[in-house]
Coordinates of C-alpha atoms and ligand atoms in Angstrom, one line a residue:
M1 CA 62.2 87.6 178.6
I2 CA 64.5 90.4 177.3
K3 CA 63.2 92.7 180.0
K4 CA 63.9 90.0 182.6
F5 CA 67.4 89.6 181.3
F6 CA 68.2 93.3 181.4
G7 CA 66.5 93.6 184.7
R8 CA 68.9 91.0 186.1
V9 CA 72.0 92.6 184.4
F10 CA 71.1 96.1 185.7
S11 CA 70.2 95.1 189.2
G12 CA 73.4 93.0 189.3
R13 CA 75.3 96.3 188.7
M14 CA 73.2 98.2 191.1
F15 CA 73.8 95.9 194.0
K16 CA 77.5 95.2 193.3
A17 CA 78.4 97.4 196.3
V18 CA 81.8 99.0 196.3
Q19 CA 83.2 99.2 199.8
P20 CA 85.1 102.3 200.5
K21 CA 88.6 102.2 201.8
I22 CA 88.7 104.4 204.9
V23 CA 92.0 106.3 205.1
A24 CA 92.9 107.6 208.5
F25 CA 94.3 111.0 209.3
K26 CA 97.6 109.6 210.3
T27 CA 98.0 108.2 206.8
H28 CA 96.8 111.2 204.7
G29 CA 97.6 114.0 207.1
V30 CA 94.9 116.4 206.0
A31 CA 93.8 118.2 209.2
R32 CA 90.3 119.7 209.6
E33 CA 91.9 123.1 210.2
R34 CA 92.5 123.3 206.4
I35 CA 88.8 123.3 205.7
S36 CA 87.1 126.7 205.5
S37 CA 85.0 127.7 208.5
C38 CA 81.9 128.0 206.3
A39 CA 82.3 124.4 205.0
L40 CA 83.0 123.1 208.6
K41 CA 79.9 124.8 209.9
T42 CA 77.8 123.4 207.1
T43 CA 79.0 119.8 207.6
Q44 CA 78.6 120.2 211.4
T45 CA 75.0 121.4 211.1
L46 CA 74.1 118.6 208.7
Q47 CA 75.7 116.0 210.9
Q48 CA 74.0 117.4 214.0
H49 CA 70.7 116.8 212.2
H50 CA 71.7 113.2 211.6
F51 CA 72.6 113.6 207.9
A52 CA 75.8 112.3 206.4
A53 CA 78.0 115.2 205.2
F54 CA 81.4 115.2 203.6
I55 CA 83.8 117.6 201.9
V56 CA 84.1 116.1 198.4
G57 CA 85.7 116.5 195.0
G58 CA 88.3 119.0 194.1
A59 CA 89.0 120.3 197.6
V60 CA 90.0 116.9 198.9
R61 CA 92.2 116.3 195.9
D62 CA 93.9 119.6 196.3
L63 CA 94.4 119.2 200.0
L64 CA 96.0 115.8 199.4
L65 CA 98.3 117.4 196.9
G66 CA 99.2 120.2 199.3
R67 CA 97.4 122.9 197.2
E68 CA 95.0 125.5 198.5
P69 CA 91.5 124.5 197.4
K70 CA 89.6 127.1 195.3
D71 CA 86.4 126.2 197.0
F72 CA 84.7 123.5 199.2
D73 CA 81.9 121.4 198.0
I74 CA 79.8 119.2 200.3
A75 CA 78.0 116.0 199.5
T76 CA 75.2 114.8 201.8
N77 CA 72.2 112.4 202.0
A78 CA 69.9 115.4 202.8
T79 CA 67.7 116.4 199.9
P80 CA 68.0 120.0 198.6
E81 CA 64.8 120.9 200.5
D82 CA 66.2 119.5 203.7
V83 CA 69.4 121.5 203.3
R84 CA 67.4 124.6 202.3
R85 CA 65.4 124.3 205.6
L86 CA 68.5 124.0 207.8
F87 CA 70.3 127.1 206.5
R88 CA 68.6 130.4 206.6
R89 CA 71.0 131.9 204.0
S90 CA 70.7 129.3 201.3
R91 CA 69.1 128.8 198.0
I92 CA 68.4 125.9 195.6
I93 CA 70.0 126.3 192.2
G94 CA 70.5 124.4 189.0
R95 CA 68.4 122.5 186.5
R96 CA 70.7 119.8 185.2
F97 CA 71.7 119.1 188.7
R98 CA 69.8 120.6 191.5
L99 CA 71.9 121.7 194.5
V100 CA 72.0 124.2 197.3
H101 CA 74.2 127.2 197.8
V102 CA 74.8 127.8 201.5
M103 CA 76.1 131.3 202.3
C104 CA 78.2 132.4 205.3
G105 CA 79.5 135.9 205.1
A106 CA 81.0 136.4 201.7
D107 CA 81.6 132.6 201.4
T108 CA 79.4 130.3 199.4
I109 CA 79.4 126.5 199.8
E110 CA 77.9 124.2 197.3
V111 CA 75.9 121.3 198.9
S112 CA 74.7 118.5 196.7
T113 CA 72.7 115.5 197.4
F114 CA 74.2 112.1 196.7
R115 CA 73.5 111.2 193.1
G116 CA 71.8 107.9 192.1
G117 CA 73.8 105.0 190.5
D118 CA 73.4 103.3 187.1
G119 CA 70.7 100.8 187.9
A120 CA 67.9 100.5 185.4
E121 CA 65.5 102.8 187.2
D122 CA 68.1 105.5 187.8
V123 CA 69.2 105.4 184.2
A124 CA 65.6 105.6 183.0
A125 CA 64.9 108.6 185.2
R126 CA 67.9 110.5 183.7
V127 CA 67.3 112.6 180.6
S128 CA 69.9 112.2 177.8
D129 CA 70.3 113.3 174.3
E130 CA 70.8 111.1 171.2
H131 CA 74.6 111.0 171.8
G132 CA 74.2 109.8 175.3
R133 CA 74.9 113.2 176.9
I134 CA 73.1 113.6 180.2
L135 CA 70.8 116.6 180.1
R136 CA 69.3 116.3 183.5
D137 CA 70.2 114.2 186.5
N138 CA 68.2 114.7 189.7
V139 CA 68.1 111.1 190.7
F140 CA 69.3 110.8 194.3
G141 CA 71.1 107.8 195.7
N142 CA 73.5 106.7 198.4
Q143 CA 77.1 107.7 199.0
E144 CA 78.6 104.7 197.1
Q145 CA 76.4 105.5 194.0
D146 CA 77.4 109.2 194.3
A147 CA 81.1 108.2 194.2
T148 CA 80.6 106.1 191.1
R149 CA 78.8 109.0 189.3
R150 CA 81.8 111.2 189.7
D151 CA 84.3 111.5 186.9
F152 CA 87.8 110.5 188.0
S153 CA 89.0 108.4 190.9
I154 CA 90.9 111.4 192.4
N155 CA 87.6 113.4 192.4
A156 CA 85.7 110.7 194.2
L157 CA 87.2 111.2 197.7
F158 CA 85.0 112.1 200.7
Y159 CA 86.5 113.8 203.7
D160 CA 84.7 113.8 207.0
P161 CA 85.8 116.8 209.0
A162 CA 84.4 115.2 212.2
T163 CA 86.6 112.1 212.1
Q164 CA 89.3 113.5 209.7
E165 CA 88.9 110.3 207.6
I166 CA 88.9 110.0 203.8
W167 CA 86.4 107.6 202.3
D168 CA 87.9 106.3 199.0
Y169 CA 85.6 104.2 196.8
H170 CA 87.7 104.0 193.7
G171 CA 91.3 104.0 194.6
G172 CA 91.7 107.8 194.2
V173 CA 94.3 108.1 197.0
A174 CA 96.6 105.5 195.4
D175 CA 96.0 107.1 192.0
L176 CA 97.1 110.5 193.3
K177 CA 100.2 109.0 194.8
K178 CA 101.0 107.4 191.4
R179 CA 100.0 110.7 189.7
R180 CA 97.5 108.9 187.6
L181 CA 94.2 110.2 186.2
R182 CA 91.7 107.4 185.8
M183 CA 88.1 107.6 184.8
I184 CA 85.6 105.7 187.0
G185 CA 83.6 103.1 185.0
D186 CA 83.7 102.7 181.2
P187 CA 85.6 105.8 179.8
V188 CA 83.7 105.7 176.5
Q189 CA 80.3 105.8 178.2
R190 CA 81.4 108.4 180.7
F191 CA 82.8 110.7 178.0
R192 CA 79.6 110.3 176.0
E193 CA 77.5 111.2 179.0
D194 CA 79.4 114.4 179.3
P195 CA 82.1 115.3 176.7
V196 CA 83.3 118.1 179.0
R197 CA 85.0 115.3 181.0
M198 CA 87.6 115.2 178.1
L199 CA 88.5 118.8 178.8
R200 CA 88.6 118.2 182.5
A201 CA 90.9 115.2 181.9
V202 CA 93.3 117.5 180.0
R203 CA 93.1 120.2 182.6
F204 CA 93.7 117.9 185.6
A205 CA 96.5 116.1 183.8
A206 CA 98.2 119.3 182.7
S207 CA 97.8 121.3 185.8
Y208 CA 98.6 118.6 188.3
G209 CA 101.3 116.8 186.3
L210 CA 99.2 113.6 186.1
E211 CA 99.4 110.9 183.4
I212 CA 96.1 110.0 181.9
E213 CA 95.7 106.3 182.4
A214 CA 95.8 104.3 179.1
G215 CA 92.1 103.2 179.1
T216 CA 90.9 106.7 179.9
H217 CA 93.2 108.2 177.3
K218 CA 92.4 105.9 174.4
P219 CA 88.9 107.0 173.3
I220 CA 89.5 110.8 173.6
R221 CA 90.7 111.5 170.1
A222 CA 87.8 109.5 168.5
L223 CA 85.2 111.2 170.8
A224 CA 86.6 114.7 170.5
D225 CA 83.8 115.8 168.1
L226 CA 81.2 115.3 170.8
L227 CA 82.3 118.6 172.2
Q228 CA 80.3 120.2 169.4
N229 CA 77.1 119.2 171.1
V230 CA 77.9 120.8 174.4
P231 CA 76.2 124.1 175.1
P232 CA 78.5 127.0 174.5
S233 CA 78.0 128.4 178.0
R234 CA 79.4 125.2 179.5
L235 CA 82.3 125.2 177.2
F236 CA 83.0 128.7 178.2
D237 CA 82.9 127.9 181.9
E238 CA 85.3 125.0 181.4
M239 CA 87.6 127.1 179.2
L240 CA 87.7 129.8 181.8
K241 CA 88.6 127.2 184.5
L242 CA 91.3 125.9 182.2
L243 CA 92.7 129.3 181.3
L244 CA 92.7 130.6 184.9
S245 CA 94.1 127.4 186.4
G246 CA 97.6 128.8 186.6
Y247 CA 98.7 126.2 184.0
A248 CA 97.0 127.5 180.9
S249 CA 100.1 127.1 178.7
E250 CA 100.4 123.5 179.6
C251 CA 96.6 123.0 179.2
V252 CA 96.4 124.6 175.7
T253 CA 99.5 122.7 174.5
K254 CA 97.9 119.5 175.8
L255 CA 94.5 120.3 174.3
R256 CA 96.1 120.6 170.9
K257 CA 98.1 117.4 171.5
E258 CA 94.9 115.5 172.2
G259 CA 93.0 117.1 169.3
L260 CA 90.5 118.8 171.5
H261 CA 91.0 122.4 170.6
H262 CA 88.9 122.6 167.4
G263 CA 85.5 123.1 169.1
L264 CA 86.8 125.5 171.6
L265 CA 88.5 128.4 170.0
P266 CA 87.8 128.1 166.3
L267 CA 91.0 129.0 164.4
L268 CA 93.1 128.6 167.5
D269 CA 94.8 126.1 165.3
V270 CA 95.5 128.6 162.6
I271 CA 96.9 131.1 165.1
L272 CA 99.1 128.6 166.7
E273 CA 100.5 127.7 163.4
Q274 CA 101.5 131.3 162.5
P275 CA 104.8 132.0 164.2
L276 CA 103.8 135.5 165.4
G277 CA 100.3 134.4 166.5
K278 CA 101.7 131.4 168.4
R279 CA 104.3 133.6 170.1
F280 CA 101.6 136.1 171.1
V281 CA 99.2 133.5 172.5
M282 CA 101.9 131.7 174.4
L283 CA 103.2 134.9 175.9
A284 CA 99.7 135.9 176.9
L285 CA 99.1 132.5 178.6
K286 CA 102.4 132.6 180.4
N287 CA 101.7 136.1 181.6
T288 CA 98.3 134.9 183.0
D289 CA 99.9 131.8 184.5
D290 CA 102.5 133.9 186.3
R291 CA 99.8 136.2 187.7
V292 CA 97.5 133.4 188.8
R293 CA 100.3 131.6 190.5
A294 CA 101.4 134.8 192.3
G295 CA 97.8 135.2 193.5
K296 CA 97.3 138.4 191.4
P297 CA 93.9 139.1 189.8
V298 CA 93.5 138.4 186.1
S299 CA 91.0 139.6 183.6
P300 CA 89.2 137.0 181.5
A301 CA 88.4 139.8 179.0
F302 CA 92.1 140.5 178.6
L303 CA 92.9 136.9 178.1
F304 CA 90.2 136.3 175.5
A305 CA 91.3 139.5 173.7
S306 CA 94.8 138.1 173.5
L307 CA 93.7 134.7 172.3
L308 CA 91.7 136.2 169.5
W309 CA 93.9 139.1 168.6
H310 CA 95.6 137.5 165.6
E311 CA 92.2 136.4 164.3
V312 CA 91.2 140.1 164.5
L313 CA 94.5 141.1 162.7
A314 CA 93.9 138.6 159.9
A315 CA 90.3 139.6 159.4
W316 CA 91.3 143.3 159.6
K317 CA 93.8 142.8 156.7
I318 CA 91.2 141.1 154.5
I319 CA 88.6 143.8 155.1
E320 CA 91.1 146.5 154.4
A321 CA 92.1 144.8 151.2
K322 CA 88.5 145.1 150.1
G323 CA 88.9 148.9 150.3
V324 CA 87.5 149.6 153.8
R325 CA 89.6 152.2 155.6
G326 CA 91.8 151.4 158.6
I327 CA 89.7 152.0 161.7
P328 CA 86.3 151.1 160.3
A329 CA 87.9 147.9 159.0
L330 CA 89.2 147.1 162.4
Y331 CA 85.7 147.6 163.9
Q332 CA 84.3 145.2 161.3
A333 CA 87.0 142.7 162.0
M334 CA 86.3 142.9 165.7
E335 CA 82.6 142.3 165.2
Q336 CA 83.2 139.4 162.8
V337 CA 85.6 137.6 165.2
S338 CA 83.4 138.2 168.2
E339 CA 80.4 136.8 166.4
V340 CA 82.1 133.6 165.4
Q341 CA 83.3 133.2 169.0
A342 CA 79.9 134.0 170.4
E343 CA 78.4 131.0 168.6
K344 CA 81.0 128.5 169.7
L345 CA 82.0 129.8 173.0
A346 CA 79.4 132.0 174.8
I347 CA 81.8 134.8 175.9
P348 CA 79.5 136.7 178.2
R349 CA 78.6 140.2 177.0
R350 CA 80.5 142.0 179.7
F351 CA 83.8 140.3 178.7
G352 CA 83.0 140.9 175.0
T353 CA 82.6 144.6 175.5
D354 CA 85.9 144.9 177.5
M355 CA 87.6 142.7 174.9
K356 CA 86.6 145.0 172.0
E357 CA 87.7 148.1 174.0
I358 CA 91.1 146.6 174.5
W359 CA 91.4 145.9 170.7
A360 CA 89.9 149.3 169.7
L361 CA 92.5 151.2 171.8
Q362 CA 95.4 149.5 170.0
P363 CA 95.6 151.9 167.1
R364 CA 95.2 154.9 169.4
L365 CA 98.3 153.8 171.3
L366 CA 100.3 154.3 168.2
Q367 CA 99.3 157.9 168.0
R368 CA 101.5 159.8 170.2
S369 CA 101.0 163.5 169.4
G370 CA 99.0 166.5 170.7
R371 CA 96.5 165.8 173.5
R372 CA 95.7 162.3 172.4
P373 CA 98.0 160.5 174.7
Y374 CA 96.6 162.5 177.6
R375 CA 93.1 161.6 176.7
L376 CA 94.1 157.9 176.4
L377 CA 95.6 157.9 179.9
E378 CA 92.2 158.9 181.3
H379 CA 90.5 156.0 179.5
P380 CA 89.2 153.4 182.0
R381 CA 90.7 150.6 179.9
F382 CA 94.1 152.3 179.4
R383 CA 95.9 150.0 181.7
A384 CA 94.6 146.9 180.0
A385 CA 95.3 148.3 176.6
Y386 CA 98.8 149.3 177.6
D387 CA 99.5 145.8 179.0
F388 CA 98.2 144.4 175.8
L389 CA 100.5 146.7 173.8
L390 CA 103.5 145.4 175.8
L391 CA 102.6 141.9 174.8
R392 CA 102.4 142.9 171.2
C393 CA 105.9 144.5 171.6
E394 CA 107.2 141.4 173.3
S395 CA 105.9 139.1 170.6
G396 CA 107.6 141.2 167.9
E397 CA 104.5 142.6 166.3
V398 CA 105.1 146.2 167.4
E399 CA 108.4 148.2 167.8
P400 CA 109.5 147.8 171.5
A401 CA 110.1 151.6 171.5
V402 CA 106.4 152.2 171.4
G403 CA 105.8 150.3 174.6
E404 CA 108.8 151.9 176.2
W405 CA 107.5 155.3 175.2
W406 CA 104.2 154.6 177.0
T407 CA 105.9 153.2 180.0
R408 CA 107.9 156.5 180.4
F409 CA 105.0 158.8 179.4
Q410 CA 102.5 157.5 182.0
D411 CA 104.8 158.1 185.0
A412 CA 106.6 161.2 183.8
D413 CA 106.1 164.8 185.0
E414 CA 104.7 167.4 182.7
T415 CA 108.1 168.6 181.3
V416 CA 109.3 165.1 180.4
R417 CA 105.9 164.4 178.9
E418 CA 106.2 167.5 176.6
N419 CA 109.6 166.3 175.6
L420 CA 108.4 162.9 174.8
L421 CA 105.6 164.3 172.7
T422 CA 108.0 166.6 170.8
S423 CA 110.6 164.0 170.1
D424 CA 108.0 161.7 168.8
V425 CA 106.4 164.3 166.5
E426 CA 109.9 165.2 165.3
T427 CA 110.7 161.6 164.4
K428 CA 107.5 161.0 162.5
P429 CA 106.2 164.4 161.1
R430 CA 104.6 163.1 157.9
R431 CA 102.6 160.3 159.5
K432 CA 101.2 162.6 162.1
R433 CA 100.0 165.1 159.6
R434 CA 98.3 162.6 157.5
R435 CA 96.4 161.2 160.5
R436 CA 95.0 164.6 161.3
K437 CA 93.1 164.8 158.1
P438 CA 89.3 165.0 158.5
G439 CA 87.7 161.6 158.8
G440 CA 90.8 160.0 160.1
G441 CA 92.4 160.2 163.6
A442 CA 90.5 160.7 166.8
K443 CA 87.1 161.0 165.2
A444 CA 87.3 157.8 163.3
E445 CA 88.8 156.0 166.3
N446 CA 85.6 156.6 168.2
E447 CA 83.3 155.4 165.5
Ligands
LIG501 P1 88.1 122.5 190.4 O1 89.3 122.5 191.2 O2 88.4 122.9 189.0 O3 86.9 123.1 191.0 P2 86.6 120.1 190.7 O4 87.0 118.7 190.5 O5 86.3 120.5 192.1 O6 87.8 120.9 190.1 P3 84.0 121.0 190.1 O7 83.5 121.4 188.8 O8 84.1 121.9 191.2 O9 85.5 120.4 189.8 O10 83.2 119.7 190.5 C1 83.3 119.2 191.9 C2 83.2 117.6 191.8 O11 82.0 117.2 191.1 C3 84.3 117.0 191.0 O12 85.5 116.8 191.8 C4 83.7 115.7 190.6 O13 83.7 114.7 191.7 C5 82.3 116.1 190.3 N1 82.2 116.5 188.9 C6 82.3 117.7 188.4 N2 82.1 117.7 187.1 C7 81.8 116.4 186.7 C8 81.5 115.8 185.5 N3 81.4 116.5 184.4 N4 81.2 114.5 185.6 C9 81.3 113.8 186.8 N5 81.6 114.3 187.9 C10 81.8 115.6 187.9
LIG502 MG1 85.6 122.5 192.7

């Protein structure tokens, strides 16, 4: 009896078809020329083989907003095996969601098969944890079900390059126009299925200047703790997207406002409450945002080094107070902070190494005598460490004169360099002598 009842409820949901609104080119104005040639070739090949193929997700949203898409994703009714067979240079990837990477030249396009809906059978075939988080979802379905499985209405738009039409199942075009971010379906259930959607909501709202619709916004604070169950590698990926979005300052401010920052960068809270720490983090974010928006490369390691610097400083102070000497204490502090972060936010090893190098070079930048500055200039991380020092100067942590000294020293000719070294030694003779004692100075720096 109960089974029958549920069967009816679920099948009711399953067959309640949502008709897409087809938006013509003359209304939305997104021409196929704005699609990358790799993505165009991929949809064309699929369509020539009688499969449905659309550009979907972030690219359509960005094109409608007049922004340059970062990448192009394709949704199709072809299975991953079908896609794999059609493209010589392709491979099936993913466990949670199986999809295919199609390569043309240096370009890679992600092709995913339409996901199944939330009918009883589809739900039963998905693997979830005890909080409702979906661990695996390789149930395939039709285009309408695929649209419904997406997170926000503005991300559920399908663009057909052949006809230049947009298929809009959930009112995403209107929401974009109204600058509104709205979850598809029941927000509580959808956030439970995947708590990362809360971070995505903040990122989209902050970086596109959208308002999170009331129903979508309401449960966020109460569900924030669910982020603790998300694997650190996924949190890291999402944090990286957020920090490199070009709107990191807005995103971090909004994360705090929504109470979502606790699980991400432990103690970010504490840092942002210390005037010097907050100033430093905000300067670092602004710096990154300016670079991203100017199309310049940014280093994630530099960014994480900045976000965590005041934690390192705090730990360093505590360790020194316990009697450990300066540089070894710094190294202990660096390890401690990196370990805590590694647990919460899987900062990949390559970033971790660069991050520590940037930190470790900071005391060496304060030593401006003898051959040391010359050696430092040769260091592969000098530029990053110097940029980092400039941030410290700008935030008020280090005398601006130190940054200015390095700015002059690195571009100066030999005579000017000698002068710079002499004048520095003359102004601080006692300190320099003390640092040259055995066990201190350059040797200890390299421990
Ligand atoms: P970005 O510009 O950051 O790439 P995006 O929306 O394209 O934003 P992707 O992670 O590339 O984000 O995902 C592509 C599409 O897949 C999204 O637009 C959305 O339709 C769907 N999607 C991604 N993540 C989720 C999720 N957690 N839950 C539901 N749908 C998702
Ligand atoms: Mg994308």
